[in-house]
JSON list of C-alpha atoms and ligand atoms in Angstrom, two decimals:
[
{"chain": "A", "resi": 173, "resn": "UNK", "atom": "CA", "xyz": [-26.33, 0.95, 18.90]},
{"chain": "A", "resi": 174, "resn": "UNK", "atom": "CA", "xyz": [-24.27, 0.43, 15.90]},
{"chain": "A", "resi": 175, "resn": "UNK", "atom": "CA", "xyz": [-22.11, -2.89, 15.98]},
{"chain": "A", "resi": 176, "resn": "UNK", "atom": "CA", "xyz": [-18.20, -2.51, 15.35]},
{"chain": "A", "resi": 177, "resn": "UNK", "atom": "CA", "xyz": [-18.01, -3.61, 11.85]},
{"chain": "A", "resi": 178, "resn": "UNK", "atom": "CA", "xyz": [-20.73, -1.16, 11.19]},
{"chain": "A", "resi": 179, "resn": "UNK", "atom": "CA", "xyz": [-18.78, 1.73, 12.94]},
{"chain": "A", "resi": 180, "resn": "UNK", "atom": "CA", "xyz": [-15.38, 1.02, 11.00]},
{"chain": "A", "resi": 181, "resn": "UNK", "atom": "CA", "xyz": [-16.99, 1.13, 7.79]},
{"chain": "A", "resi": 182, "resn": "UNK", "atom": "CA", "xyz": [-18.89, 3.86, 8.50]},
{"chain": "A", "resi": 183, "resn": "UNK", "atom": "CA", "xyz": [-15.10, 5.64, 10.03]},
{"chain": "A", "resi": 184, "resn": "UNK", "atom": "CA", "xyz": [-13.70, 4.29, 6.59]},
{"chain": "A", "resi": 185, "resn": "UNK", "atom": "CA", "xyz": [-16.53, 6.24, 4.25]},
{"chain": "A", "resi": 186, "resn": "UNK", "atom": "CA", "xyz": [-15.66, 9.25, 6.34]},
{"chain": "A", "resi": 187, "resn": "UNK", "atom": "CA", "xyz": [-12.09, 9.42, 6.80]},
{"chain": "A", "resi": 188, "resn": "UNK", "atom": "CA", "xyz": [-10.52, 7.19, 3.62]},
{"chain": "A", "resi": 189, "resn": "UNK", "atom": "CA", "xyz": [-8.69, 5.26, 6.22]},
{"chain": "A", "resi": 190, "resn": "UNK", "atom": "CA", "xyz": [-8.26, 1.76, 6.31]},
{"chain": "A", "resi": 191, "resn": "UNK", "atom": "CA", "xyz": [-6.29, -0.78, 8.41]},
{"chain": "A", "resi": 192, "resn": "UNK", "atom": "CA", "xyz": [-5.21, -4.25, 7.67]},
{"chain": "A", "resi": 193, "resn": "UNK", "atom": "CA", "xyz": [-5.92, -4.76, 11.77]},
{"chain": "A", "resi": 194, "resn": "UNK", "atom": "CA", "xyz": [-8.03, -2.75, 14.02]},
{"chain": "A", "resi": 195, "resn": "UNK", "atom": "CA", "xyz": [-5.98, -3.51, 17.02]},
{"chain": "A", "resi": 196, "resn": "UNK", "atom": "CA", "xyz": [-2.32, -2.62, 18.03]},
{"chain": "A", "resi": 197, "resn": "UNK", "atom": "CA", "xyz": [-0.10, -5.11, 18.84]},
{"chain": "A", "resi": 198, "resn": "UNK", "atom": "CA", "xyz": [0.32, -5.02, 22.60]},
{"chain": "A", "resi": 199, "resn": "UNK", "atom": "CA", "xyz": [3.87, -6.07, 22.42]},
{"chain": "A", "resi": 200, "resn": "UNK", "atom": "CA", "xyz": [6.71, -6.17, 20.36]},
{"chain": "A", "resi": 201, "resn": "UNK", "atom": "CA", "xyz": [6.38, -10.08, 19.74]},
{"chain": "A", "resi": 202, "resn": "UNK", "atom": "CA", "xyz": [2.76, -9.57, 18.73]},
{"chain": "A", "resi": 203, "resn": "UNK", "atom": "CA", "xyz": [3.82, -7.51, 16.25]},
{"chain": "A", "resi": 204, "resn": "UNK", "atom": "CA", "xyz": [6.32, -9.62, 14.62]},
{"chain": "A", "resi": 205, "resn": "UNK", "atom": "CA", "xyz": [3.74, -12.64, 14.58]},
{"chain": "A", "resi": 206, "resn": "UNK", "atom": "CA", "xyz": [1.50, -10.66, 12.72]},
{"chain": "A", "resi": 207, "resn": "UNK", "atom": "CA", "xyz": [1.24, -12.21, 9.66]},
{"chain": "A", "resi": 208, "resn": "UNK", "atom": "CA", "xyz": [-0.28, -9.25, 7.35]},
{"chain": "A", "resi": 209, "resn": "UNK", "atom": "CA", "xyz": [1.88, -6.41, 9.24]},
{"chain": "A", "resi": 210, "resn": "UNK", "atom": "CA", "xyz": [0.05, -3.67, 10.59]},
{"chain": "A", "resi": 211, "resn": "UNK", "atom": "CA", "xyz": [-0.36, -1.02, 7.84]},
{"chain": "A", "resi": 212, "resn": "UNK", "atom": "CA", "xyz": [-3.13, 1.92, 7.14]},
{"chain": "A", "resi": 213, "resn": "UNK", "atom": "CA", "xyz": [-4.44, 2.65, 3.71]},
{"chain": "A", "resi": 214, "resn": "UNK", "atom": "CA", "xyz": [-5.36, 6.20, 3.77]},
{"chain": "A", "resi": 215, "resn": "UNK", "atom": "CA", "xyz": [-7.14, 8.22, 0.45]},
{"chain": "A", "resi": 216, "resn": "UNK", "atom": "CA", "xyz": [-6.10, 11.74, 0.52]},
{"chain": "A", "resi": 217, "resn": "UNK", "atom": "CA", "xyz": [-8.98, 14.25, -0.35]},
{"chain": "A", "resi": 218, "resn": "UNK", "atom": "CA", "xyz": [-11.14, 11.52, -0.43]},
{"chain": "A", "resi": 219, "resn": "UNK", "atom": "CA", "xyz": [-15.00, 12.73, -1.90]},
{"chain": "A", "resi": 220, "resn": "UNK", "atom": "CA", "xyz": [-17.40, 12.13, 0.90]},
{"chain": "A", "resi": 221, "resn": "UNK", "atom": "CA", "xyz": [-20.50, 10.90, -0.35]},
{"chain": "A", "resi": 222, "resn": "UNK", "atom": "CA", "xyz": [-23.08, 14.73, -0.47]},
{"chain": "A", "resi": 223, "resn": "UNK", "atom": "CA", "xyz": [-25.59, 12.35, 1.89]},
{"chain": "A", "resi": 224, "resn": "UNK", "atom": "CA", "xyz": [-22.81, 12.80, 4.98]},
{"chain": "A", "resi": 225, "resn": "UNK", "atom": "CA", "xyz": [-22.71, 15.63, 7.32]},
{"chain": "A", "resi": 226, "resn": "UNK", "atom": "CA", "xyz": [-19.91, 18.00, 5.76]},
{"chain": "A", "resi": 227, "resn": "UNK", "atom": "CA", "xyz": [-17.94, 21.29, 7.31]},
{"chain": "A", "resi": 228, "resn": "UNK", "atom": "CA", "xyz": [-16.60, 23.97, 6.05]},
{"chain": "A", "resi": 229, "resn": "UNK", "atom": "CA", "xyz": [-12.75, 24.16, 6.55]},
{"chain": "A", "resi": 230, "resn": "UNK", "atom": "CA", "xyz": [-11.82, 26.01, 10.04]},
{"chain": "A", "resi": 231, "resn": "UNK", "atom": "CA", "xyz": [-10.65, 28.83, 9.48]},
{"chain": "A", "resi": 232, "resn": "UNK", "atom": "CA", "xyz": [-8.06, 28.96, 12.00]},
{"chain": "A", "resi": 233, "resn": "UNK", "atom": "CA", "xyz": [-4.83, 27.02, 12.75]},
{"chain": "A", "resi": 234, "resn": "UNK", "atom": "CA", "xyz": [-5.11, 23.71, 14.66]},
{"chain": "A", "resi": 235, "resn": "UNK", "atom": "CA", "xyz": [-4.28, 23.01, 18.44]},
{"chain": "A", "resi": 236, "resn": "UNK", "atom": "CA", "xyz": [-1.14, 21.09, 18.68]},
{"chain": "A", "resi": 237, "resn": "UNK", "atom": "CA", "xyz": [0.33, 19.07, 21.38]},
{"chain": "A", "resi": 238, "resn": "UNK", "atom": "CA", "xyz": [2.49, 20.57, 23.50]},
{"chain": "A", "resi": 239, "resn": "UNK", "atom": "CA", "xyz": [5.35, 17.91, 23.06]},
{"chain": "A", "resi": 240, "resn": "UNK", "atom": "CA", "xyz": [7.91, 18.92, 21.13]},
{"chain": "A", "resi": 241, "resn": "UNK", "atom": "CA", "xyz": [8.10, 14.95, 19.45]},
{"chain": "A", "resi": 242, "resn": "UNK", "atom": "CA", "xyz": [4.45, 14.77, 18.95]},
{"chain": "A", "resi": 243, "resn": "UNK", "atom": "CA", "xyz": [2.73, 17.66, 17.54]},
{"chain": "A", "resi": 244, "resn": "UNK", "atom": "CA", "xyz": [-0.55, 15.54, 17.30]},
{"chain": "A", "resi": 245, "resn": "UNK", "atom": "CA", "xyz": [-3.61, 17.61, 16.49]},
{"chain": "A", "resi": 246, "resn": "UNK", "atom": "CA", "xyz": [-6.47, 18.05, 18.66]},
{"chain": "A", "resi": 247, "resn": "UNK", "atom": "CA", "xyz": [-9.08, 15.83, 17.51]},
{"chain": "A", "resi": 248, "resn": "UNK", "atom": "CA", "xyz": [-12.69, 14.31, 18.60]},
{"chain": "A", "resi": 249, "resn": "UNK", "atom": "CA", "xyz": [-10.72, 11.22, 20.26]},
{"chain": "A", "resi": 250, "resn": "UNK", "atom": "CA", "xyz": [-8.92, 13.15, 22.75]},
{"chain": "A", "resi": 251, "resn": "UNK", "atom": "CA", "xyz": [-10.09, 12.97, 26.31]},
{"chain": "A", "resi": 252, "resn": "UNK", "atom": "CA", "xyz": [-10.78, 16.16, 27.26]},
{"chain": "A", "resi": 253, "resn": "UNK", "atom": "CA", "xyz": [-11.08, 17.62, 31.19]},
{"chain": "A", "resi": 254, "resn": "UNK", "atom": "CA", "xyz": [-13.43, 20.46, 30.61]},
{"chain": "A", "resi": 255, "resn": "UNK", "atom": "CA", "xyz": [-13.28, 21.77, 34.14]},
{"chain": "A", "resi": 256, "resn": "UNK", "atom": "CA", "xyz": [-9.75, 22.07, 34.16]},
{"chain": "A", "resi": 257, "resn": "UNK", "atom": "CA", "xyz": [-9.15, 23.30, 30.62]},
{"chain": "A", "resi": 258, "resn": "UNK", "atom": "CA", "xyz": [-6.75, 20.57, 29.70]},
{"chain": "A", "resi": 259, "resn": "UNK", "atom": "CA", "xyz": [-6.90, 17.77, 26.63]},
{"chain": "A", "resi": 260, "resn": "UNK", "atom": "CA", "xyz": [-5.04, 14.33, 26.81]},
{"chain": "A", "resi": 261, "resn": "UNK", "atom": "CA", "xyz": [-2.95, 13.50, 23.80]},
{"chain": "A", "resi": 262, "resn": "UNK", "atom": "CA", "xyz": [-4.27, 9.74, 22.81]},
{"chain": "A", "resi": 263, "resn": "UNK", "atom": "CA", "xyz": [-0.64, 9.49, 20.89]},
{"chain": "A", "resi": 264, "resn": "UNK", "atom": "CA", "xyz": [1.86, 10.58, 23.81]},
{"chain": "A", "resi": 265, "resn": "UNK", "atom": "CA", "xyz": [-0.57, 10.92, 26.91]},
{"chain": "A", "resi": 266, "resn": "UNK", "atom": "CA", "xyz": [0.88, 14.63, 27.50]},
{"chain": "A", "resi": 267, "resn": "UNK", "atom": "CA", "xyz": [-1.67, 17.01, 29.14]},
{"chain": "A", "resi": 268, "resn": "UNK", "atom": "CA", "xyz": [-2.20, 20.04, 26.93]},
{"chain": "A", "resi": 269, "resn": "UNK", "atom": "CA", "xyz": [-3.50, 23.34, 28.03]},
{"chain": "A", "resi": 270, "resn": "UNK", "atom": "CA", "xyz": [-5.87, 24.87, 25.82]},
{"chain": "A", "resi": 271, "resn": "UNK", "atom": "CA", "xyz": [-4.91, 28.07, 24.21]},
{"chain": "A", "resi": 272, "resn": "UNK", "atom": "CA", "xyz": [-6.26, 31.47, 25.92]},
{"chain": "A", "resi": 273, "resn": "UNK", "atom": "CA", "xyz": [-8.79, 31.57, 22.97]},
{"chain": "A", "resi": 274, "resn": "UNK", "atom": "CA", "xyz": [-10.45, 28.43, 24.00]},
{"chain": "A", "resi": 275, "resn": "UNK", "atom": "CA", "xyz": [-11.55, 29.94, 27.61]},
{"chain": "A", "resi": 276, "resn": "UNK", "atom": "CA", "xyz": [-15.05, 29.99, 27.02]},
{"chain": "A", "resi": 277, "resn": "UNK", "atom": "CA", "xyz": [-14.57, 26.02, 26.25]},
{"chain": "A", "resi": 278, "resn": "UNK", "atom": "CA", "xyz": [-17.18, 23.60, 28.22]},
{"chain": "A", "resi": 279, "resn": "UNK", "atom": "CA", "xyz": [-19.04, 20.54, 27.52]},
{"chain": "A", "resi": 280, "resn": "UNK", "atom": "CA", "xyz": [-21.83, 22.42, 26.04]},
{"chain": "A", "resi": 281, "resn": "UNK", "atom": "CA", "xyz": [-19.85, 24.68, 24.12]},
{"chain": "A", "resi": 282, "resn": "UNK", "atom": "CA", "xyz": [-17.44, 22.57, 21.99]},
{"chain": "A", "resi": 283, "resn": "UNK", "atom": "CA", "xyz": [-15.24, 23.80, 19.19]},
{"chain": "A", "resi": 284, "resn": "UNK", "atom": "CA", "xyz": [-15.78, 21.70, 15.77]},
{"chain": "A", "resi": 285, "resn": "UNK", "atom": "CA", "xyz": [-13.05, 19.71, 15.75]},
{"chain": "A", "resi": 286, "resn": "UNK", "atom": "CA", "xyz": [-14.31, 18.13, 18.58]},
{"chain": "A", "resi": 287, "resn": "UNK", "atom": "CA", "xyz": [-17.11, 16.92, 17.10]},
{"chain": "A", "resi": 288, "resn": "UNK", "atom": "CA", "xyz": [-17.45, 12.95, 17.10]},
{"chain": "A", "resi": 289, "resn": "UNK", "atom": "CA", "xyz": [-18.85, 13.15, 13.40]},
{"chain": "A", "resi": 290, "resn": "UNK", "atom": "CA", "xyz": [-15.66, 15.84, 12.44]},
{"chain": "A", "resi": 291, "resn": "UNK", "atom": "CA", "xyz": [-12.62, 13.01, 12.63]},
{"chain": "A", "resi": 292, "resn": "UNK", "atom": "CA", "xyz": [-11.57, 14.62, 9.68]},
{"chain": "A", "resi": 293, "resn": "UNK", "atom": "CA", "xyz": [-11.78, 17.99, 9.44]},
{"chain": "A", "resi": 294, "resn": "UNK", "atom": "CA", "xyz": [-9.85, 20.59, 7.08]},
{"chain": "A", "resi": 295, "resn": "UNK", "atom": "CA", "xyz": [-8.11, 23.85, 8.26]},
{"chain": "A", "resi": 296, "resn": "UNK", "atom": "CA", "xyz": [-7.23, 27.13, 6.44]},
{"chain": "A", "resi": 297, "resn": "UNK", "atom": "CA", "xyz": [-3.71, 27.88, 7.80]},
{"chain": "A", "resi": 298, "resn": "UNK", "atom": "CA", "xyz": [-3.31, 30.64, 8.90]},
{"chain": "A", "resi": 299, "resn": "UNK", "atom": "CA", "xyz": [0.15, 31.30, 9.99]},
{"chain": "A", "resi": 300, "resn": "UNK", "atom": "CA", "xyz": [1.30, 28.25, 7.84]},
{"chain": "A", "resi": 301, "resn": "UNK", "atom": "CA", "xyz": [4.33, 29.46, 5.19]},
{"chain": "A", "resi": 302, "resn": "UNK", "atom": "CA", "xyz": [3.13, 28.46, 1.87]},
{"chain": "A", "resi": 303, "resn": "UNK", "atom": "CA", "xyz": [5.07, 25.84, 0.57]},
{"chain": "A", "resi": 304, "resn": "UNK", "atom": "CA", "xyz": [5.17, 24.77, -2.80]},
{"chain": "A", "resi": 305, "resn": "UNK", "atom": "CA", "xyz": [2.64, 22.09, -3.77]},
{"chain": "A", "resi": 306, "resn": "UNK", "atom": "CA", "xyz": [4.39, 18.48, -3.57]},
{"chain": "A", "resi": 307, "resn": "UNK", "atom": "CA", "xyz": [3.49, 15.47, -5.82]},
{"chain": "A", "resi": 308, "resn": "UNK", "atom": "CA", "xyz": [4.52, 12.04, -5.05]},
{"chain": "A", "resi": 309, "resn": "UNK", "atom": "CA", "xyz": [3.50, 9.45, -8.63]},
{"chain": "A", "resi": 310, "resn": "UNK", "atom": "CA", "xyz": [3.38, 5.97, -7.00]},
{"chain": "A", "resi": 311, "resn": "UNK", "atom": "CA", "xyz": [3.60, 3.37, -9.71]},
{"chain": "A", "resi": 312, "resn": "UNK", "atom": "CA", "xyz": [2.94, -0.20, -9.72]},
{"chain": "A", "resi": 313, "resn": "UNK", "atom": "CA", "xyz": [5.25, -1.65, -12.75]},
{"chain": "A", "resi": 314, "resn": "UNK", "atom": "CA", "xyz": [3.32, -5.23, -13.06]},
{"chain": "A", "resi": 315, "resn": "UNK", "atom": "CA", "xyz": [1.95, -4.58, -16.31]},
{"chain": "A", "resi": 316, "resn": "UNK", "atom": "CA", "xyz": [2.21, -5.39, -20.13]},
{"chain": "A", "resi": 317, "resn": "UNK", "atom": "CA", "xyz": [5.01, -3.64, -21.97]},
{"chain": "A", "resi": 318, "resn": "UNK", "atom": "CA", "xyz": [2.53, -1.53, -23.83]},
{"chain": "A", "resi": 319, "resn": "UNK", "atom": "CA", "xyz": [0.40, -0.61, -20.77]},
{"chain": "A", "resi": 320, "resn": "UNK", "atom": "CA", "xyz": [3.48, 0.71, -19.34]},
{"chain": "A", "resi": 321, "resn": "UNK", "atom": "CA", "xyz": [3.92, 2.57, -22.71]},
{"chain": "A", "resi": 322, "resn": "UNK", "atom": "CA", "xyz": [1.02, 4.41, -22.32]},
{"chain": "A", "resi": 323, "resn": "UNK", "atom": "CA", "xyz": [1.10, 4.68, -18.80]},
{"chain": "A", "resi": 324, "resn": "UNK", "atom": "CA", "xyz": [4.11, 6.79, -18.91]},
{"chain": "A", "resi": 325, "resn": "UNK", "atom": "CA", "xyz": [2.01, 9.07, -21.28]},
{"chain": "A", "resi": 326, "resn": "UNK", "atom": "CA", "xyz": [-0.25, 9.68, -18.75]},
{"chain": "A", "resi": 327, "resn": "UNK", "atom": "CA", "xyz": [2.45, 10.30, -16.27]},
{"chain": "A", "resi": 328, "resn": "UNK", "atom": "CA", "xyz": [4.14, 13.03, -18.96]},
{"chain": "A", "resi": 329, "resn": "UNK", "atom": "CA", "xyz": [0.81, 14.36, -19.43]},
{"chain": "A", "resi": 330, "resn": "UNK", "atom": "CA", "xyz": [0.27, 14.96, -15.64]},
{"chain": "A", "resi": 331, "resn": "UNK", "atom": "CA", "xyz": [3.56, 16.43, -14.98]},
{"chain": "A", "resi": 332, "resn": "UNK", "atom": "CA", "xyz": [2.99, 19.26, -18.05]},
{"chain": "A", "resi": 333, "resn": "UNK", "atom": "CA", "xyz": [-0.02, 20.36, -16.21]},
{"chain": "A", "resi": 334, "resn": "UNK", "atom": "CA", "xyz": [1.57, 20.70, -12.72]},
{"chain": "A", "resi": 335, "resn": "UNK", "atom": "CA", "xyz": [2.24, 24.34, -11.53]},
{"chain": "A", "resi": 336, "resn": "UNK", "atom": "CA", "xyz": [5.66, 25.37, -12.36]},
{"chain": "A", "resi": 337, "resn": "UNK", "atom": "CA", "xyz": [6.86, 25.17, -8.81]},
{"chain": "A", "resi": 338, "resn": "UNK", "atom": "CA", "xyz": [5.67, 21.77, -8.10]},
{"chain": "A", "resi": 339, "resn": "UNK", "atom": "CA", "xyz": [8.03, 19.58, -6.29]},
{"chain": "A", "resi": 340, "resn": "UNK", "atom": "CA", "xyz": [7.85, 16.07, -7.71]},
{"chain": "A", "resi": 341, "resn": "UNK", "atom": "CA", "xyz": [8.80, 12.40, -6.46]},
{"chain": "A", "resi": 342, "resn": "UNK", "atom": "CA", "xyz": [8.20, 9.50, -8.15]},
{"chain": "A", "resi": 343, "resn": "UNK", "atom": "CA", "xyz": [8.18, 5.59, -6.46]},
{"chain": "A", "resi": 344, "resn": "UNK", "atom": "CA", "xyz": [7.91, 2.56, -8.12]},
{"chain": "A", "resi": 345, "resn": "UNK", "atom": "CA", "xyz": [7.46, -0.79, -7.13]},
{"chain": "A", "resi": 346, "resn": "UNK", "atom": "CA", "xyz": [7.25, -4.29, -8.53]},
{"chain": "A", "resi": 347, "resn": "UNK", "atom": "CA", "xyz": [9.25, -7.10, -7.08]},
{"chain": "A", "resi": 348, "resn": "UNK", "atom": "CA", "xyz": [11.17, -4.13, -5.32]},
{"chain": "A", "resi": 349, "resn": "UNK", "atom": "CA", "xyz": [10.24, -0.54, -4.59]},
{"chain": "A", "resi": 350, "resn": "UNK", "atom": "CA", "xyz": [12.45, 1.96, -6.07]},
{"chain": "A", "resi": 351, "resn": "UNK", "atom": "CA", "xyz": [12.82, 5.22, -4.80]},
{"chain": "A", "resi": 352, "resn": "UNK", "atom": "CA", "xyz": [13.80, 7.64, -7.58]},
{"chain": "A", "resi": 353, "resn": "UNK", "atom": "CA", "xyz": [16.16, 10.56, -7.33]},
{"chain": "A", "resi": 354, "resn": "UNK", "atom": "CA", "xyz": [14.67, 12.99, -10.06]},
{"chain": "A", "resi": 355, "resn": "UNK", "atom": "CA", "xyz": [17.80, 14.93, -11.48]},
{"chain": "A", "resi": 356, "resn": "UNK", "atom": "CA", "xyz": [18.14, 17.17, -14.51]},
{"chain": "A", "resi": 357, "resn": "UNK", "atom": "CA", "xyz": [21.64, 16.24, -14.92]},
{"chain": "A", "resi": 358, "resn": "UNK", "atom": "CA", "xyz": [20.58, 13.17, -16.97]},
{"chain": "A", "resi": 359, "resn": "UNK", "atom": "CA", "xyz": [21.77, 10.62, -13.98]},
{"chain": "A", "resi": 360, "resn": "UNK", "atom": "CA", "xyz": [19.49, 8.17, -12.86]},
{"chain": "A", "resi": 361, "resn": "UNK", "atom": "CA", "xyz": [19.90, 6.98, -9.83]},
{"chain": "A", "resi": 362, "resn": "UNK", "atom": "CA", "xyz": [17.29, 5.44, -7.10]},
{"chain": "A", "resi": 363, "resn": "UNK", "atom": "CA", "xyz": [17.00, 3.85, -3.59]},
{"chain": "A", "resi": 364, "resn": "UNK", "atom": "CA", "xyz": [16.06, 0.42, -3.66]},
{"chain": "A", "resi": 365, "resn": "UNK", "atom": "CA", "xyz": [14.08, -1.63, -1.12]},
{"chain": "A", "resi": 366, "resn": "UNK", "atom": "CA", "xyz": [12.70, -5.00, -0.41]},
{"chain": "B", "resi": 513, "resn": "LIG", "atom": "ZN1", "xyz": [1.07, 14.20, 21.87]}
]
């Protein structure tokens, strides 16, 4: 039996997700008392070690929580009632019936998205409308002038390699965080946050 620490390390390696705390604060007051805010570091498209079990992308759409304001995705952490063919959403506690084509679901016949080792899984969406790819550049500006100059050049090279229909966003952060409004009119505007 792995310890909780081992479990966390495994999950970090597998999912590219790391939290500052491994428990949710129980109340608003607990949350306000946290020295470091509850934060999640996520590495999208994390490359996993080749020794790990890998799965091909699922060639169907994910099953979503039916509560309109939730739409969480069926995953190995959901509690499933195989007899009633219902799954509990861990985010909003909604009880969701499985779609008709999951009728054969049973304890010994589970879809891959419920396998405990597949806490990260890829879907090839069938119905989704294809949107332009979106790239958001998040730039730490705490560096020397020369470094910043070479970083700007790298960013310009990166921009030149993006697909023509790509949508681009830019966030820079130093003492403050700036969300830049990118336009072609040559007027630079940004939203500044602490
Ligand atoms: Zn939900």
